[in-house]
Amino acid sequence: DAGITQSPRYKITETGRQVTLMCHQTWSHSYMFWYRQDLGHGLRLIYYSAAADITDKGEVPDGYVVSRSKTENFPLTLESATRSQTSVYFCASSLGGGPSGEQYFGPGTRLTVT
Amino acid sequence: GENVEQHPSTLSVQEGDSAVIKCTYSDSASNYFPWYKQELGKRPQLIIDIRSNVGEKKDQRIAVTLNKTAKHFSLHITETQPEDSAVYFCAASMGSNYQLIWGAGTKLIIKP
């Protein structure tokens, strides 16, 4: 699915540093989502966006910031990374919102905070 | 808050047998229930979904059933094959919100 990409794929950073994870989709999907995936917790929604300049908190937003100035990009920033933010981060996009259809996931970013 | 419980966490079945994974949800307003498959090291991908106005949906060897009264839905895989080995996630839409609430996942192991 080359239509949605994430960068970097792997990142190691230190506690307290700011980190930005990038997400780019080429389908012009309205909705975009950021999830974190941890063993035993499945996928937990961090933030989502219904359109450019419209974002909203998900289940676990603390410590994260998002922006969406263009439809195709949805970066996720960890303002001051903590060890508890070590996780695999998935970006996803969808034509419609939650009840409205399939979410297409990016390949994921594995983030380690030391 | 709203949640989705998924069972079992691990399921091991003999190749050719059937596998059933069950999920229960708490939000009575949920109306969309997708199932995603995630192979090791890969991204989750939708395999089947069902909406609240339908009780059952089939796609070849995969089927999903929904019981709105009991607030649970299940994934059924028949004639399992080695390529069915993966982690399966259920999810439920959270009322009128655009969020999906996800189950914790089931690791399906197909024994040869």
mmCIF file of C-alpha atoms in Angstrom:
data_model
loop_
_atom_site.group_PDB
_atom_site.id
_atom_site.type_symbol
_atom_site.label_atom_id
_atom_site.label_comp_id
_atom_site.label_asym_id
_atom_site.label_seq_id
_atom_site.Cartn_x
_atom_site.Cartn_y
_atom_site.Cartn_z
ATOM 1 C CA ASP A 1 0.000 0.000 0.000
ATOM 2 C CA ALA A 2 2.317 2.739 -1.200
ATOM 3 C CA GLY A 3 -0.536 5.216 -0.701
ATOM 4 C CA ILE A 4 0.256 5.818 2.960
ATOM 5 C CA THR A 5 3.800 6.111 4.213
ATOM 6 C CA GLN A 6 5.440 6.804 7.543
ATOM 7 C CA SER A 7 8.889 8.078 8.411
ATOM 8 C CA PRO A 8 11.145 7.247 10.024
ATOM 9 C CA ARG A 9 10.461 3.508 10.260
ATOM 10 C CA TYR A 10 12.725 3.175 13.299
ATOM 11 C CA LYS A 11 13.783 5.806 15.799
ATOM 12 C CA ILE A 12 15.780 5.753 19.004
ATOM 13 C CA THR A 13 15.706 8.896 21.108
ATOM 14 C CA GLU A 14 16.508 9.999 24.627
ATOM 15 C CA THR A 15 14.134 10.979 27.386
ATOM 16 C CA GLY A 16 13.177 14.618 27.176
ATOM 17 C CA ARG A 17 13.866 15.079 23.475
ATOM 18 C CA GLN A 18 11.262 16.222 20.977
ATOM 19 C CA VAL A 19 10.441 13.737 18.254
ATOM 20 C CA THR A 20 8.225 14.097 15.189
ATOM 21 C CA LEU A 21 6.786 11.148 13.324
ATOM 22 C CA MET A 22 5.617 11.822 9.790
ATOM 23 C CA CYS A 23 2.634 10.416 7.939
ATOM 24 C CA HIS A 24 1.776 11.037 4.295
ATOM 25 C CA GLN A 25 -1.102 9.694 2.193
ATOM 26 C CA THR A 26 -1.742 10.121 -1.506
ATOM 27 C CA TRP A 27 -5.443 9.157 -1.625
ATOM 28 C CA SER A 28 -6.838 12.524 -0.478
ATOM 29 C CA HIS A 29 -8.646 10.714 2.332
ATOM 30 C CA SER A 30 -10.434 13.109 4.667
ATOM 31 C CA TYR A 31 -9.762 11.227 7.876
ATOM 32 C CA MET A 32 -6.411 10.425 9.391
ATOM 33 C CA PHE A 33 -5.548 8.710 12.648
ATOM 34 C CA TRP A 34 -2.583 8.080 14.909
ATOM 35 C CA TYR A 35 -2.461 4.906 16.998
ATOM 36 C CA ARG A 36 0.056 3.379 19.319
ATOM 37 C CA GLN A 37 0.353 -0.381 19.614
ATOM 38 C CA ASP A 38 1.606 -2.018 22.782
ATOM 39 C CA LEU A 39 1.497 -5.670 23.797
ATOM 40 C CA GLY A 40 -1.708 -6.433 25.663
ATOM 41 C CA HIS A 41 -3.391 -3.171 24.674
ATOM 42 C CA GLY A 42 -4.065 -3.596 21.007
ATOM 43 C CA LEU A 43 -4.386 -0.317 19.136
ATOM 44 C CA ARG A 44 -5.077 2.862 21.082
ATOM 45 C CA LEU A 45 -6.095 6.052 19.345
ATOM 46 C CA ILE A 46 -3.914 9.069 20.129
ATOM 47 C CA TYR A 47 -5.386 11.747 17.850
ATOM 48 C CA TYR A 48 -7.498 11.888 14.735
ATOM 49 C CA SER A 49 -8.351 14.446 12.100
ATOM 50 C CA ALA A 50 -11.516 14.794 10.057
ATOM 51 C CA ALA A 51 -9.999 17.259 7.566
ATOM 52 C CA ALA A 52 -7.207 19.797 7.226
ATOM 53 C CA ASP A 53 -7.062 22.045 10.297
ATOM 54 C CA ILE A 54 -9.537 19.828 12.208
ATOM 55 C CA THR A 55 -8.063 17.558 14.869
ATOM 56 C CA ASP A 56 -9.408 15.921 18.008
ATOM 57 C CA LYS A 57 -8.140 13.869 20.913
ATOM 58 C CA GLY A 58 -8.442 10.131 21.072
ATOM 59 C CA GLU A 59 -8.075 7.759 23.985
ATOM 60 C CA VAL A 60 -4.429 8.535 24.953
ATOM 61 C CA PRO A 61 -3.500 12.078 23.804
ATOM 62 C CA ASP A 62 -1.326 13.211 26.735
ATOM 63 C CA GLY A 63 2.242 14.030 25.737
ATOM 64 C CA TYR A 64 1.449 14.221 22.012
ATOM 65 C CA VAL A 65 0.708 17.058 19.616
ATOM 66 C CA VAL A 66 -0.636 16.873 16.056
ATOM 67 C CA SER A 67 -1.227 19.258 13.226
ATOM 68 C CA ARG A 68 -2.791 18.986 9.800
ATOM 69 C CA SER A 69 -2.150 21.953 7.588
ATOM 70 C CA LYS A 70 -2.485 19.844 4.407
ATOM 71 C CA THR A 71 -4.880 16.994 3.703
ATOM 72 C CA GLU A 72 -2.064 14.588 2.841
ATOM 73 C CA ASN A 73 0.132 15.077 5.912
ATOM 74 C CA PHE A 74 -0.536 14.350 9.579
ATOM 75 C CA PRO A 75 2.616 14.638 11.715
ATOM 76 C CA LEU A 76 2.697 13.466 15.328
ATOM 77 C CA THR A 77 5.057 15.206 17.774
ATOM 78 C CA LEU A 78 6.194 13.948 21.138
ATOM 79 C CA GLU A 79 7.060 17.197 22.864
ATOM 80 C CA SER A 80 9.266 15.677 25.570
ATOM 81 C CA ALA A 81 9.671 11.948 25.057
ATOM 82 C CA THR A 82 9.280 9.577 28.006
ATOM 83 C CA ARG A 83 10.112 5.877 28.293
ATOM 84 C CA SER A 84 6.396 5.070 28.490
ATOM 85 C CA GLN A 85 6.088 6.364 24.926
ATOM 86 C CA THR A 86 8.244 3.538 23.626
ATOM 87 C CA SER A 87 5.857 1.824 21.231
ATOM 88 C CA VAL A 88 4.986 1.090 17.635
ATOM 89 C CA TYR A 89 3.089 3.999 16.083
ATOM 90 C CA PHE A 90 0.678 3.497 13.210
ATOM 91 C CA CYS A 91 -0.843 6.184 11.072
ATOM 92 C CA ALA A 92 -4.064 5.372 9.199
ATOM 93 C CA SER A 93 -6.384 7.103 6.780
ATOM 94 C CA SER A 94 -9.990 6.621 5.765
ATOM 95 C CA LEU A 95 -12.430 8.112 3.284
ATOM 96 C CA GLY A 96 -14.972 8.442 6.098
ATOM 97 C CA GLY A 97 -14.798 8.372 9.858
ATOM 98 C CA GLY A 98 -14.997 5.393 12.224
ATOM 99 C CA PRO A 99 -18.394 4.063 11.210
ATOM 100 C CA SER A 100 -17.893 4.928 7.593
ATOM 101 C CA GLY A 101 -15.400 2.461 6.299
ATOM 102 C CA GLU A 102 -12.021 0.899 6.081
ATOM 103 C CA GLN A 103 -8.957 2.400 7.673
ATOM 104 C CA TYR A 104 -5.753 1.975 5.699
ATOM 105 C CA PHE A 105 -2.672 1.707 7.852
ATOM 106 C CA GLY A 106 0.860 2.857 7.182
ATOM 107 C CA PRO A 107 3.814 0.503 7.790
ATOM 108 C CA GLY A 108 4.414 1.779 11.323
ATOM 109 C CA THR A 109 7.243 3.519 13.185
ATOM 110 C CA ARG A 110 9.018 1.677 15.961
ATOM 111 C CA LEU A 111 10.055 4.272 18.555
ATOM 112 C CA THR A 112 12.383 3.524 21.439
ATOM 113 C CA VAL A 113 12.898 6.107 24.176
ATOM 114 C CA THR A 114 15.999 5.473 26.292
ATOM 115 C CA GLY B 1 -15.186 4.598 29.401
ATOM 116 C CA GLU B 2 -16.267 2.544 26.423
ATOM 117 C CA ASN B 3 -14.369 -0.647 25.830
ATOM 118 C CA VAL B 4 -14.176 -3.783 23.690
ATOM 119 C CA GLU B 5 -13.214 -7.103 25.236
ATOM 120 C CA GLN B 6 -11.745 -9.781 22.993
ATOM 121 C CA HIS B 7 -11.316 -13.488 23.748
ATOM 122 C CA PRO B 8 -9.301 -15.605 23.665
ATOM 123 C CA SER B 9 -5.942 -13.827 23.678
ATOM 124 C CA THR B 10 -4.334 -16.860 22.031
ATOM 125 C CA LEU B 11 -6.005 -19.558 19.972
ATOM 126 C CA SER B 12 -4.284 -22.632 18.604
ATOM 127 C CA VAL B 13 -6.136 -24.826 16.101
ATOM 128 C CA GLN B 14 -5.257 -27.696 13.811
ATOM 129 C CA GLU B 15 -4.982 -26.864 10.139
ATOM 130 C CA GLY B 16 -8.344 -27.476 8.502
ATOM 131 C CA ASP B 17 -10.343 -26.895 11.689
ATOM 132 C CA SER B 18 -12.459 -23.834 12.424
ATOM 133 C CA ALA B 19 -11.509 -20.884 14.626
ATOM 134 C CA VAL B 20 -13.854 -18.539 16.485
ATOM 135 C CA ILE B 21 -12.890 -15.249 18.129
ATOM 136 C CA LYS B 22 -15.398 -13.323 20.233
ATOM 137 C CA CYS B 23 -15.711 -9.666 21.166
ATOM 138 C CA THR B 24 -18.106 -7.811 23.442
ATOM 139 C CA TYR B 25 -18.662 -4.072 23.393
ATOM 140 C CA SER B 26 -20.111 -1.651 25.904
ATOM 141 C CA ASP B 27 -21.498 1.247 23.836
ATOM 142 C CA SER B 28 -25.056 0.423 22.790
ATOM 143 C CA ALA B 29 -24.801 3.122 20.103
ATOM 144 C CA SER B 30 -21.971 1.308 18.289
ATOM 145 C CA ASN B 31 -23.033 0.532 14.729
ATOM 146 C CA TYR B 32 -19.910 -0.571 12.886
ATOM 147 C CA PHE B 33 -17.754 -3.598 13.696
ATOM 148 C CA PRO B 34 -14.634 -4.304 11.640
ATOM 149 C CA TRP B 35 -12.105 -7.105 11.972
ATOM 150 C CA TYR B 36 -8.442 -6.547 11.096
ATOM 151 C CA LYS B 37 -5.674 -9.053 10.545
ATOM 152 C CA GLN B 38 -2.072 -8.244 11.382
ATOM 153 C CA GLU B 39 0.675 -10.577 10.256
ATOM 154 C CA LEU B 40 3.962 -10.524 12.125
ATOM 155 C CA GLY B 41 5.812 -7.271 11.490
ATOM 156 C CA LYS B 42 3.135 -5.981 9.142
ATOM 157 C CA ARG B 43 0.387 -3.382 9.304
ATOM 158 C CA PRO B 44 -3.230 -4.226 10.249
ATOM 159 C CA GLN B 45 -5.515 -4.852 7.279
ATOM 160 C CA LEU B 46 -9.292 -5.056 7.149
ATOM 161 C CA ILE B 47 -10.601 -8.550 6.443
ATOM 162 C CA ILE B 48 -14.329 -8.154 7.046
ATOM 163 C CA ASP B 49 -16.761 -5.740 8.663
ATOM 164 C CA ILE B 50 -20.417 -5.655 9.624
ATOM 165 C CA ARG B 51 -22.919 -2.923 10.354
ATOM 166 C CA SER B 52 -25.605 -3.001 12.999
ATOM 167 C CA ASN B 53 -28.466 -3.544 10.563
ATOM 168 C CA VAL B 54 -27.028 -6.920 9.523
ATOM 169 C CA GLY B 55 -26.774 -10.085 11.650
ATOM 170 C CA GLU B 56 -24.239 -12.029 9.615
ATOM 171 C CA LYS B 57 -21.823 -11.480 6.752
ATOM 172 C CA LYS B 58 -19.677 -13.997 4.886
ATOM 173 C CA ASP B 59 -16.688 -13.738 2.596
ATOM 174 C CA GLN B 60 -15.405 -17.121 1.464
ATOM 175 C CA ARG B 61 -13.937 -18.831 4.557
ATOM 176 C CA ILE B 62 -14.528 -15.856 6.837
ATOM 177 C CA ALA B 63 -17.780 -14.844 8.495
ATOM 178 C CA VAL B 64 -18.802 -12.363 11.160
ATOM 179 C CA THR B 65 -21.932 -12.575 13.298
ATOM 180 C CA LEU B 66 -23.457 -9.800 15.382
ATOM 181 C CA ASN B 67 -25.819 -10.033 18.346
ATOM 182 C CA LYS B 68 -26.886 -6.491 19.162
ATOM 183 C CA THR B 69 -29.030 -7.492 22.115
ATOM 184 C CA ALA B 70 -26.124 -9.191 23.835
ATOM 185 C CA LYS B 71 -23.635 -6.660 22.465
ATOM 186 C CA HIS B 72 -21.224 -9.184 21.089
ATOM 187 C CA PHE B 73 -19.855 -10.141 17.700
ATOM 188 C CA SER B 74 -17.676 -12.997 16.512
ATOM 189 C CA LEU B 75 -15.236 -13.853 13.736
ATOM 190 C CA HIS B 76 -15.466 -17.342 12.278
ATOM 191 C CA ILE B 77 -12.735 -18.810 10.088
ATOM 192 C CA THR B 78 -13.420 -22.198 8.508
ATOM 193 C CA GLU B 79 -10.949 -24.651 6.954
ATOM 194 C CA THR B 80 -8.015 -22.807 8.503
ATOM 195 C CA GLN B 81 -4.762 -22.628 6.558
ATOM 196 C CA PRO B 82 -1.184 -21.768 7.592
ATOM 197 C CA GLU B 83 -1.549 -18.266 6.126
ATOM 198 C CA ASP B 84 -4.342 -17.586 8.615
ATOM 199 C CA SER B 85 -1.722 -17.424 11.384
ATOM 200 C CA ALA B 86 -1.736 -13.809 12.575
ATOM 201 C CA VAL B 87 -3.107 -11.495 15.244
ATOM 202 C CA TYR B 88 -6.752 -10.577 14.743
ATOM 203 C CA PHE B 89 -8.283 -7.390 16.144
ATOM 204 C CA CYS B 90 -11.926 -6.545 16.523
ATOM 205 C CA ALA B 91 -13.172 -2.985 16.868
ATOM 206 C CA ALA B 92 -16.417 -1.125 17.450
ATOM 207 C CA SER B 93 -17.392 2.400 16.482
ATOM 208 C CA MET B 94 -17.944 4.671 19.454
ATOM 209 C CA GLY B 95 -21.466 5.992 19.014
ATOM 210 C CA SER B 96 -21.652 9.032 16.771
ATOM 211 C CA ASN B 97 -17.965 9.700 17.247
ATOM 212 C CA TYR B 98 -15.528 8.871 14.497
ATOM 213 C CA GLN B 99 -13.407 6.743 16.755
ATOM 214 C CA LEU B 100 -12.989 2.995 16.743
ATOM 215 C CA ILE B 101 -12.434 1.249 20.048
ATOM 216 C CA TRP B 102 -10.202 -1.798 19.585
ATOM 217 C CA GLY B 103 -9.981 -5.160 21.279
ATOM 218 C CA ALA B 104 -6.603 -6.290 22.620
ATOM 219 C CA GLY B 105 -6.122 -8.849 19.849
ATOM 220 C CA THR B 106 -6.120 -12.629 19.433
ATOM 221 C CA LYS B 107 -3.026 -14.479 18.303
ATOM 222 C CA LEU B 108 -4.203 -17.304 16.040
ATOM 223 C CA ILE B 109 -1.783 -20.197 15.612
ATOM 224 C CA ILE B 110 -2.463 -22.806 12.926
ATOM 225 C CA LYS B 111 -0.807 -26.115 13.731
ATOM 226 C CA PRO B 112 0.247 -28.260 10.744
#
